[in-house]
């Protein structure tokens, strides 16, 4: 199992949610976050000093998925979230040791 974490532009959330549903992702967690990448936020906002580091509002999307689904999930997020402009975001994949469905006690991929 893997945890796919994507940082995306907030207005792309609906597209990403739909694309993930289309590839069989059953559950998602989102968080409103702020961050910066290589441009340090300065070209994504229109206020503040040019060389100040600014945090830009993003949405973090997290999905726990079977390892075999990761390529499809990456492709779905990439296509749905891409505008071709800076700040489109990033996808990080990490290994998941265990997942448990609290209601039933199921664990592993059966709990996803
Ligand atoms: N190395 C990183 N570690 C943690 N979070 C990151 C990292 N890089 C980017 N992020 C997060 O992803 C968001 C979007 O990053 P962004 O797409 O601007 O990356 P980038 O590498 O600068 O690419 P681009 O040149 O396309 O803008 C950032 O606002 C930040 O929240
Ligand atoms: Mg950037």
Short mmCIF file of N, CA, C and O and ligand atoms in Angstrom, two decimals:
data_model
loop_
_atom_site.label_atom_id
_atom_site.label_comp_id
_atom_site.label_asym_id
_atom_site.label_seq_id
_atom_site.Cartn_x
_atom_site.Cartn_y
_atom_site.Cartn_z
N UNK A 1 0.85 -1.19 0.00
CA UNK A 1 0.00 0.00 0.00
C UNK A 1 0.88 1.24 0.00
O UNK A 1 1.97 1.23 0.56
N UNK A 2 0.36 2.25 -0.65
CA UNK A 2 1.10 3.51 -0.75
C UNK A 2 0.18 4.67 -0.36
O UNK A 2 -1.03 4.61 -0.57
N UNK A 3 0.80 5.72 0.16
CA UNK A 3 0.09 6.97 0.40
C UNK A 3 0.51 7.95 -0.68
O UNK A 3 1.69 8.29 -0.79
N UNK A 4 -0.45 8.34 -1.50
CA UNK A 4 -0.17 9.33 -2.54
C UNK A 4 -0.62 10.69 -2.00
O UNK A 4 -1.78 10.88 -1.66
N UNK A 5 0.33 11.60 -1.92
CA UNK A 5 0.05 12.95 -1.43
C UNK A 5 0.30 13.92 -2.57
O UNK A 5 1.38 13.92 -3.17
N UNK A 6 -0.71 14.70 -2.89
CA UNK A 6 -0.57 15.69 -3.97
C UNK A 6 -0.85 17.08 -3.42
O UNK A 6 -1.80 17.28 -2.68
N UNK A 7 0.02 18.02 -3.79
CA UNK A 7 -0.22 19.43 -3.48
C UNK A 7 -0.67 20.07 -4.78
O UNK A 7 0.07 20.05 -5.77
N UNK A 8 -1.87 20.61 -4.78
CA UNK A 8 -2.45 21.11 -6.04
C UNK A 8 -2.98 22.53 -5.89
O UNK A 8 -3.16 23.03 -4.77
N UNK A 9 -3.27 23.13 -7.02
CA UNK A 9 -3.94 24.44 -7.00
C UNK A 9 -5.38 24.24 -6.53
O UNK A 9 -6.07 23.32 -7.00
N UNK A 10 -5.84 25.08 -5.61
CA UNK A 10 -7.17 24.87 -5.03
C UNK A 10 -8.28 24.75 -6.07
O UNK A 10 -9.18 23.92 -5.91
N UNK A 11 -8.24 25.52 -7.15
CA UNK A 11 -9.35 25.46 -8.09
C UNK A 11 -9.38 24.16 -8.90
O UNK A 11 -10.36 23.88 -9.59
N UNK A 12 -8.33 23.35 -8.77
CA UNK A 12 -8.28 22.06 -9.45
C UNK A 12 -8.83 20.91 -8.61
O UNK A 12 -8.86 19.76 -9.06
N UNK A 13 -9.27 21.21 -7.40
CA UNK A 13 -9.70 20.13 -6.50
C UNK A 13 -10.84 19.29 -7.09
O UNK A 13 -10.79 18.07 -7.04
N UNK A 14 -11.85 19.93 -7.63
CA UNK A 14 -12.99 19.16 -8.16
C UNK A 14 -12.55 18.24 -9.29
O UNK A 14 -12.98 17.09 -9.38
N UNK A 15 -11.70 18.74 -10.18
CA UNK A 15 -11.21 17.92 -11.30
C UNK A 15 -10.41 16.72 -10.78
O UNK A 15 -10.54 15.61 -11.29
N UNK A 16 -9.57 16.97 -9.79
CA UNK A 16 -8.74 15.89 -9.24
C UNK A 16 -9.61 14.86 -8.53
O UNK A 16 -9.42 13.65 -8.68
N UNK A 17 -10.58 15.32 -7.76
CA UNK A 17 -11.48 14.39 -7.07
C UNK A 17 -12.20 13.50 -8.08
O UNK A 17 -12.30 12.28 -7.91
N UNK A 18 -12.68 14.10 -9.14
CA UNK A 18 -13.40 13.32 -10.16
C UNK A 18 -12.46 12.31 -10.84
O UNK A 18 -12.82 11.15 -11.05
N UNK A 19 -11.25 12.77 -11.17
CA UNK A 19 -10.30 11.88 -11.86
C UNK A 19 -9.90 10.71 -10.96
O UNK A 19 -9.74 9.58 -11.44
N UNK A 20 -9.77 10.97 -9.68
CA UNK A 20 -9.41 9.89 -8.76
C UNK A 20 -10.57 8.91 -8.60
O UNK A 20 -10.36 7.69 -8.52
N UNK A 21 -11.78 9.41 -8.59
CA UNK A 21 -12.94 8.52 -8.56
C UNK A 21 -12.97 7.62 -9.78
O UNK A 21 -13.27 6.42 -9.68
N UNK A 22 -12.60 8.17 -10.92
CA UNK A 22 -12.61 7.41 -12.17
C UNK A 22 -11.59 6.27 -12.17
O UNK A 22 -11.76 5.30 -12.91
N UNK A 23 -10.52 6.40 -11.38
CA UNK A 23 -9.54 5.30 -11.32
C UNK A 23 -9.71 4.46 -10.06
O UNK A 23 -8.83 3.69 -9.68
N UNK A 24 -10.86 4.60 -9.41
CA UNK A 24 -11.21 3.66 -8.35
C UNK A 24 -10.79 4.02 -6.94
O UNK A 24 -10.89 3.19 -6.04
N UNK A 25 -10.33 5.26 -6.76
CA UNK A 25 -9.96 5.67 -5.41
C UNK A 25 -11.22 5.87 -4.58
O UNK A 25 -12.11 6.62 -4.97
N UNK A 26 -11.30 5.20 -3.44
CA UNK A 26 -12.55 5.18 -2.66
C UNK A 26 -12.61 6.23 -1.58
O UNK A 26 -13.70 6.59 -1.13
N UNK A 27 -11.46 6.67 -1.10
CA UNK A 27 -11.46 7.65 -0.03
C UNK A 27 -10.36 8.67 -0.22
O UNK A 27 -9.33 8.38 -0.85
N UNK A 28 -10.59 9.86 0.29
CA UNK A 28 -9.63 10.95 0.14
C UNK A 28 -9.64 11.80 1.40
O UNK A 28 -10.69 11.95 2.03
N UNK A 29 -8.51 12.37 1.70
CA UNK A 29 -8.47 13.42 2.72
C UNK A 29 -7.87 14.66 2.08
O UNK A 29 -6.87 14.57 1.35
N UNK A 30 -8.49 15.80 2.34
CA UNK A 30 -7.89 17.04 1.84
C UNK A 30 -7.64 17.99 3.00
O UNK A 30 -8.34 17.96 4.01
N UNK A 31 -6.63 18.81 2.82
CA UNK A 31 -6.27 19.82 3.81
C UNK A 31 -5.92 21.10 3.08
O UNK A 31 -5.27 21.05 2.04
N UNK A 32 -6.37 22.20 3.63
CA UNK A 32 -5.95 23.49 3.09
C UNK A 32 -4.57 23.79 3.65
O UNK A 32 -4.38 23.80 4.87
N UNK A 33 -3.61 23.98 2.76
CA UNK A 33 -2.23 24.20 3.19
C UNK A 33 -1.67 25.43 2.48
O UNK A 33 -2.29 26.00 1.59
N UNK A 34 -0.49 25.82 2.91
CA UNK A 34 0.23 26.89 2.22
C UNK A 34 1.67 26.45 2.05
O UNK A 34 2.23 25.76 2.92
N UNK A 35 2.27 26.82 0.95
CA UNK A 35 3.64 26.42 0.73
C UNK A 35 4.27 27.22 -0.40
O UNK A 35 3.66 28.13 -0.96
N UNK A 36 5.51 26.85 -0.70
CA UNK A 36 6.16 27.46 -1.86
C UNK A 36 7.11 26.45 -2.48
O UNK A 36 7.54 25.49 -1.84
N UNK A 37 7.38 26.65 -3.75
CA UNK A 37 8.30 25.80 -4.49
C UNK A 37 9.50 26.61 -4.94
O UNK A 37 9.95 27.52 -4.24
N UNK A 38 9.97 26.30 -6.14
CA UNK A 38 11.22 26.90 -6.62
C UNK A 38 11.16 28.41 -6.76
O UNK A 38 12.17 29.08 -6.62
N UNK A 39 9.98 28.92 -7.08
CA UNK A 39 9.86 30.38 -7.28
C UNK A 39 9.68 31.13 -5.97
O UNK A 39 9.53 32.34 -5.95
N UNK A 40 9.62 30.37 -4.88
CA UNK A 40 9.44 30.94 -3.55
C UNK A 40 8.20 31.81 -3.46
O UNK A 40 8.12 32.74 -2.67
N UNK A 41 7.22 31.49 -4.28
CA UNK A 41 5.93 32.17 -4.21
C UNK A 41 5.89 33.55 -4.82
O UNK A 41 4.83 34.12 -5.00
N UNK A 42 7.07 34.10 -5.21
CA UNK A 42 7.04 35.53 -5.54
C UNK A 42 6.37 35.86 -6.86
O UNK A 42 5.89 36.97 -7.01
N UNK A 43 6.31 34.90 -7.79
CA UNK A 43 5.68 35.23 -9.07
C UNK A 43 4.24 34.75 -9.12
O UNK A 43 3.57 34.89 -10.12
N UNK A 44 3.76 34.18 -8.02
CA UNK A 44 2.39 33.69 -8.01
C UNK A 44 1.44 34.65 -7.32
O UNK A 44 0.25 34.45 -7.33
N UNK A 45 1.97 35.69 -6.71
CA UNK A 45 1.10 36.68 -6.08
C UNK A 45 1.45 38.05 -6.63
O UNK A 45 2.50 38.25 -7.24
N UNK A 46 0.59 38.97 -6.40
CA UNK A 46 0.77 40.29 -7.00
C UNK A 46 0.88 41.37 -5.94
O UNK A 46 0.46 42.49 -6.09
N UNK A 47 1.45 40.98 -4.81
CA UNK A 47 1.69 41.96 -3.75
C UNK A 47 2.94 41.52 -3.01
O UNK A 47 3.41 40.42 -3.16
N UNK A 48 3.47 42.41 -2.22
CA UNK A 48 4.67 42.06 -1.47
C UNK A 48 5.91 42.31 -2.29
O UNK A 48 5.88 42.48 -3.50
N UNK A 49 7.02 42.32 -1.59
CA UNK A 49 8.28 42.60 -2.27
C UNK A 49 8.67 41.43 -3.17
O UNK A 49 8.40 40.27 -2.87
N UNK A 50 9.33 41.74 -4.24
CA UNK A 50 9.61 40.75 -5.27
C UNK A 50 10.41 39.56 -4.74
O UNK A 50 10.20 38.44 -5.15
N UNK A 51 11.35 39.82 -3.84
CA UNK A 51 12.22 38.75 -3.39
C UNK A 51 11.84 38.18 -2.02
O UNK A 51 12.55 37.35 -1.49
N UNK A 52 10.71 38.63 -1.51
CA UNK A 52 10.23 38.00 -0.27
C UNK A 52 9.69 36.62 -0.56
O UNK A 52 9.04 36.41 -1.58
N UNK A 53 9.94 35.71 0.34
CA UNK A 53 9.31 34.40 0.22
C UNK A 53 7.87 34.52 0.68
O UNK A 53 7.59 35.04 1.75
N UNK A 54 6.94 34.05 -0.15
CA UNK A 54 5.53 34.10 0.19
C UNK A 54 4.96 32.69 0.15
O UNK A 54 5.28 31.92 -0.74
N UNK A 55 4.09 32.41 1.07
CA UNK A 55 3.38 31.13 1.05
C UNK A 55 2.13 31.29 0.20
O UNK A 55 1.41 32.26 0.33
N UNK A 56 1.92 30.32 -0.68
CA UNK A 56 0.78 30.34 -1.59
C UNK A 56 -0.22 29.26 -1.15
O UNK A 56 0.18 28.15 -0.79
N UNK A 57 -1.50 29.60 -1.17
CA UNK A 57 -2.53 28.64 -0.76
C UNK A 57 -2.60 27.48 -1.73
O UNK A 57 -2.62 27.66 -2.96
N UNK A 58 -2.58 26.29 -1.19
CA UNK A 58 -2.69 25.06 -1.97
C UNK A 58 -3.64 24.11 -1.26
O UNK A 58 -3.98 24.32 -0.10
N UNK A 59 -4.02 23.04 -1.95
CA UNK A 59 -4.77 21.97 -1.31
C UNK A 59 -3.91 20.71 -1.31
O UNK A 59 -3.34 20.35 -2.35
N UNK A 60 -3.83 20.08 -0.15
CA UNK A 60 -3.14 18.79 -0.06
C UNK A 60 -4.19 17.68 -0.14
O UNK A 60 -5.16 17.68 0.61
N UNK A 61 -3.97 16.77 -1.08
CA UNK A 61 -4.87 15.63 -1.27
C UNK A 61 -4.11 14.38 -0.89
O UNK A 61 -2.99 14.16 -1.37
N UNK A 62 -4.70 13.57 -0.03
CA UNK A 62 -4.04 12.32 0.38
C UNK A 62 -4.96 11.14 0.08
O UNK A 62 -6.13 11.15 0.45
N UNK A 63 -4.39 10.12 -0.56
CA UNK A 63 -5.14 8.91 -0.87
C UNK A 63 -4.27 7.69 -0.57
O UNK A 63 -3.17 7.57 -1.11
N UNK A 64 -4.78 6.81 0.26
CA UNK A 64 -4.12 5.52 0.51
C UNK A 64 -4.65 4.54 -0.52
O UNK A 64 -5.86 4.35 -0.65
N UNK A 65 -3.74 3.94 -1.28
CA UNK A 65 -4.15 3.09 -2.41
C UNK A 65 -3.28 1.83 -2.47
O UNK A 65 -2.15 1.82 -1.96
N UNK A 66 -3.80 0.76 -3.11
CA UNK A 66 -2.93 -0.41 -3.33
C UNK A 66 -1.74 0.01 -4.19
O UNK A 66 -1.88 0.83 -5.11
N UNK A 67 -0.59 -0.59 -3.93
CA UNK A 67 0.61 -0.22 -4.68
C UNK A 67 0.41 -0.35 -6.18
O UNK A 67 0.91 0.47 -6.96
N UNK A 68 -0.36 -1.35 -6.59
CA UNK A 68 -0.57 -1.57 -8.03
C UNK A 68 -1.34 -0.43 -8.69
O UNK A 68 -1.30 -0.29 -9.92
N UNK A 69 -2.05 0.37 -7.89
CA UNK A 69 -2.86 1.46 -8.45
C UNK A 69 -2.06 2.75 -8.61
O UNK A 69 -2.55 3.72 -9.20
N UNK A 70 -0.87 2.78 -8.08
CA UNK A 70 -0.12 4.05 -8.03
C UNK A 70 0.10 4.69 -9.41
O UNK A 70 -0.12 5.89 -9.58
N UNK A 71 0.51 3.93 -10.43
CA UNK A 71 0.71 4.58 -11.73
C UNK A 71 -0.56 5.26 -12.26
O UNK A 71 -0.49 6.39 -12.78
N UNK A 72 -1.70 4.58 -12.14
CA UNK A 72 -2.96 5.18 -12.59
C UNK A 72 -3.32 6.42 -11.78
O UNK A 72 -3.84 7.41 -12.32
N UNK A 73 -3.07 6.35 -10.48
CA UNK A 73 -3.40 7.48 -9.61
C UNK A 73 -2.52 8.68 -9.95
O UNK A 73 -3.00 9.82 -10.04
N UNK A 74 -1.24 8.43 -10.18
CA UNK A 74 -0.33 9.53 -10.55
C UNK A 74 -0.77 10.15 -11.87
O UNK A 74 -0.80 11.39 -12.02
N UNK A 75 -1.10 9.31 -12.82
CA UNK A 75 -1.53 9.83 -14.13
C UNK A 75 -2.82 10.65 -14.00
O UNK A 75 -2.96 11.72 -14.60
N UNK A 76 -3.76 10.14 -13.20
CA UNK A 76 -5.03 10.85 -13.03
C UNK A 76 -4.81 12.22 -12.40
O UNK A 76 -5.36 13.23 -12.87
N UNK A 77 -4.02 12.27 -11.36
CA UNK A 77 -3.77 13.55 -10.70
C UNK A 77 -3.02 14.49 -11.63
O UNK A 77 -3.36 15.68 -11.75
N UNK A 78 -2.01 13.96 -12.29
CA UNK A 78 -1.18 14.81 -13.17
C UNK A 78 -2.03 15.46 -14.25
O UNK A 78 -1.92 16.66 -14.51
N UNK A 79 -2.88 14.66 -14.89
CA UNK A 79 -3.69 15.21 -15.98
C UNK A 79 -4.72 16.21 -15.46
O UNK A 79 -4.96 17.25 -16.08
N UNK A 80 -5.32 15.88 -14.32
CA UNK A 80 -6.40 16.74 -13.81
C UNK A 80 -5.86 18.04 -13.23
O UNK A 80 -6.54 19.07 -13.28
N UNK A 81 -4.66 18.01 -12.67
CA UNK A 81 -4.16 19.19 -11.95
C UNK A 81 -3.28 20.09 -12.82
O UNK A 81 -2.96 21.21 -12.42
N UNK A 82 -2.90 19.63 -14.01
CA UNK A 82 -1.93 20.39 -14.79
C UNK A 82 -2.59 21.56 -15.52
O UNK A 82 -3.58 21.40 -16.22
N UNK A 83 -1.97 22.73 -15.36
CA UNK A 83 -2.33 23.89 -16.20
C UNK A 83 -1.19 24.21 -17.15
O UNK A 83 -1.37 24.95 -18.12
N UNK A 84 0.01 23.72 -16.82
CA UNK A 84 1.20 24.04 -17.60
C UNK A 84 1.92 25.27 -17.10
O UNK A 84 2.98 25.64 -17.62
N UNK A 85 1.36 25.88 -16.06
CA UNK A 85 2.00 27.07 -15.48
C UNK A 85 2.71 26.70 -14.19
O UNK A 85 2.45 25.64 -13.60
N UNK A 86 3.59 27.59 -13.73
CA UNK A 86 4.29 27.33 -12.47
C UNK A 86 3.28 27.15 -11.34
O UNK A 86 2.18 27.70 -11.38
N UNK A 87 3.68 26.36 -10.35
CA UNK A 87 2.84 26.17 -9.18
C UNK A 87 1.77 25.12 -9.34
O UNK A 87 0.87 25.00 -8.51
N UNK A 88 1.85 24.31 -10.40
CA UNK A 88 0.86 23.25 -10.59
C UNK A 88 0.90 22.21 -9.49
O UNK A 88 -0.09 21.52 -9.26
N UNK A 89 2.04 22.12 -8.82
CA UNK A 89 2.08 21.26 -7.65
C UNK A 89 2.99 20.07 -7.77
O UNK A 89 3.82 19.98 -8.68
N UNK A 90 2.82 19.15 -6.86
CA UNK A 90 3.76 18.05 -6.71
C UNK A 90 3.03 16.83 -6.18
O UNK A 90 2.04 16.96 -5.46
N UNK A 91 3.51 15.66 -6.56
CA UNK A 91 2.96 14.40 -6.06
C UNK A 91 4.08 13.65 -5.36
O UNK A 91 5.17 13.50 -5.92
N UNK A 92 3.80 13.19 -4.16
CA UNK A 92 4.77 12.42 -3.38
C UNK A 92 4.15 11.08 -3.03
O UNK A 92 2.98 11.02 -2.63
N UNK A 93 4.92 10.01 -3.20
CA UNK A 93 4.43 8.67 -2.89
C UNK A 93 5.26 8.10 -1.75
O UNK A 93 6.49 8.09 -1.82
N UNK A 94 4.58 7.65 -0.70
CA UNK A 94 5.29 7.05 0.43
C UNK A 94 4.71 5.67 0.74
O UNK A 94 3.53 5.41 0.46
N UNK A 95 5.53 4.82 1.31
CA UNK A 95 5.08 3.48 1.66
C UNK A 95 4.19 3.52 2.89
O UNK A 95 4.43 4.29 3.81
N UNK A 96 3.16 2.67 2.86
CA UNK A 96 2.23 2.60 3.99
C UNK A 96 2.39 1.26 4.67
O UNK A 96 2.27 0.21 4.05
N UNK A 97 2.61 1.30 5.96
CA UNK A 97 2.82 0.07 6.70
C UNK A 97 1.51 -0.65 6.97
O UNK A 97 1.42 -1.87 6.82
N UNK A 98 0.50 0.07 7.37
CA UNK A 98 -0.74 -0.58 7.75
C UNK A 98 -1.92 0.39 7.64
O UNK A 98 -1.76 1.60 7.85
N UNK A 99 -3.08 -0.15 7.28
CA UNK A 99 -4.33 0.61 7.26
C UNK A 99 -5.39 -0.26 7.93
O UNK A 99 -5.47 -1.46 7.65
N UNK A 100 -6.18 0.34 8.79
CA UNK A 100 -7.23 -0.40 9.50
C UNK A 100 -8.55 0.33 9.36
O UNK A 100 -8.61 1.56 9.57
N UNK A 101 -9.59 -0.39 8.96
CA UNK A 101 -10.95 0.19 8.99
C UNK A 101 -11.49 0.01 10.40
O UNK A 101 -11.67 -1.13 10.85
N UNK A 102 -11.74 1.11 11.08
CA UNK A 102 -12.07 1.05 12.50
C UNK A 102 -13.37 0.27 12.74
O UNK A 102 -13.44 -0.55 13.66
N UNK A 103 -14.38 0.50 11.90
CA UNK A 103 -15.69 -0.13 12.15
C UNK A 103 -15.62 -1.64 12.16
O UNK A 103 -16.24 -2.30 13.01
N UNK A 104 -14.87 -2.21 11.21
CA UNK A 104 -14.89 -3.67 11.02
C UNK A 104 -13.63 -4.37 11.51
O UNK A 104 -13.61 -5.59 11.61
N UNK A 105 -12.59 -3.61 11.71
CA UNK A 105 -11.32 -4.22 12.08
C UNK A 105 -10.53 -4.76 10.90
O UNK A 105 -9.45 -5.32 11.07
N UNK A 106 -11.10 -4.62 9.67
CA UNK A 106 -10.35 -5.07 8.50
C UNK A 106 -9.03 -4.31 8.43
O UNK A 106 -8.96 -3.13 8.81
N UNK A 107 -8.03 -4.99 7.86
CA UNK A 107 -6.74 -4.32 7.72
C UNK A 107 -6.14 -4.62 6.37
O UNK A 107 -6.62 -5.49 5.63
N UNK A 108 -5.09 -3.90 6.04
CA UNK A 108 -4.44 -4.08 4.75
C UNK A 108 -5.29 -3.54 3.62
O UNK A 108 -6.12 -2.65 3.80
N UNK A 109 -5.10 -4.10 2.42
CA UNK A 109 -5.81 -3.55 1.26
C UNK A 109 -7.32 -3.66 1.39
O UNK A 109 -8.06 -2.87 0.80
N UNK A 110 -7.79 -4.61 2.17
CA UNK A 110 -9.22 -4.73 2.40
C UNK A 110 -9.81 -3.56 3.17
O UNK A 110 -11.02 -3.36 3.19
N UNK A 111 -8.95 -2.77 3.77
CA UNK A 111 -9.42 -1.62 4.55
C UNK A 111 -9.37 -0.33 3.74
O UNK A 111 -9.78 0.73 4.24
N UNK A 112 -8.88 -0.40 2.52
CA UNK A 112 -8.73 0.84 1.74
C UNK A 112 -10.07 1.30 1.16
O UNK A 112 -10.98 0.51 0.98
N1 LIG B 1 10.32 20.13 -2.07
C1 LIG B 1 9.10 20.34 -1.57
N2 LIG B 1 8.80 19.91 -0.34
C2 LIG B 1 7.58 20.12 0.18
N3 LIG B 1 6.59 20.77 -0.45
C3 LIG B 1 6.84 21.22 -1.69
C4 LIG B 1 8.11 21.05 -2.31
N4 LIG B 1 8.05 21.61 -3.54
C5 LIG B 1 6.81 22.10 -3.67
N5 LIG B 1 6.08 21.88 -2.56
C6 LIG B 1 4.70 22.24 -2.32
O1 LIG B 1 4.02 22.19 -3.56
C7 LIG B 1 3.48 23.47 -3.87
C8 LIG B 1 3.57 23.68 -5.36
O2 LIG B 1 4.92 23.60 -5.74
P1 LIG B 1 5.32 24.04 -7.22
O3 LIG B 1 4.38 23.40 -8.17
O4 LIG B 1 5.45 25.53 -7.27
O5 LIG B 1 6.74 23.32 -7.34
P2 LIG B 1 7.97 23.79 -8.23
O6 LIG B 1 9.03 22.77 -7.99
O7 LIG B 1 8.28 25.21 -7.94
O8 LIG B 1 7.45 23.60 -9.71
P3 LIG B 1 7.10 24.74 -10.80
O9 LIG B 1 8.41 25.21 -11.34
O10 LIG B 1 6.26 24.04 -11.81
O11 LIG B 1 6.34 25.82 -10.08
C9 LIG B 1 4.26 24.45 -3.04
O12 LIG B 1 3.49 25.62 -2.78
C10 LIG B 1 4.52 23.64 -1.79
O13 LIG B 1 3.36 23.65 -0.97
MG1 LIG B 2 6.82 26.65 -8.26
#
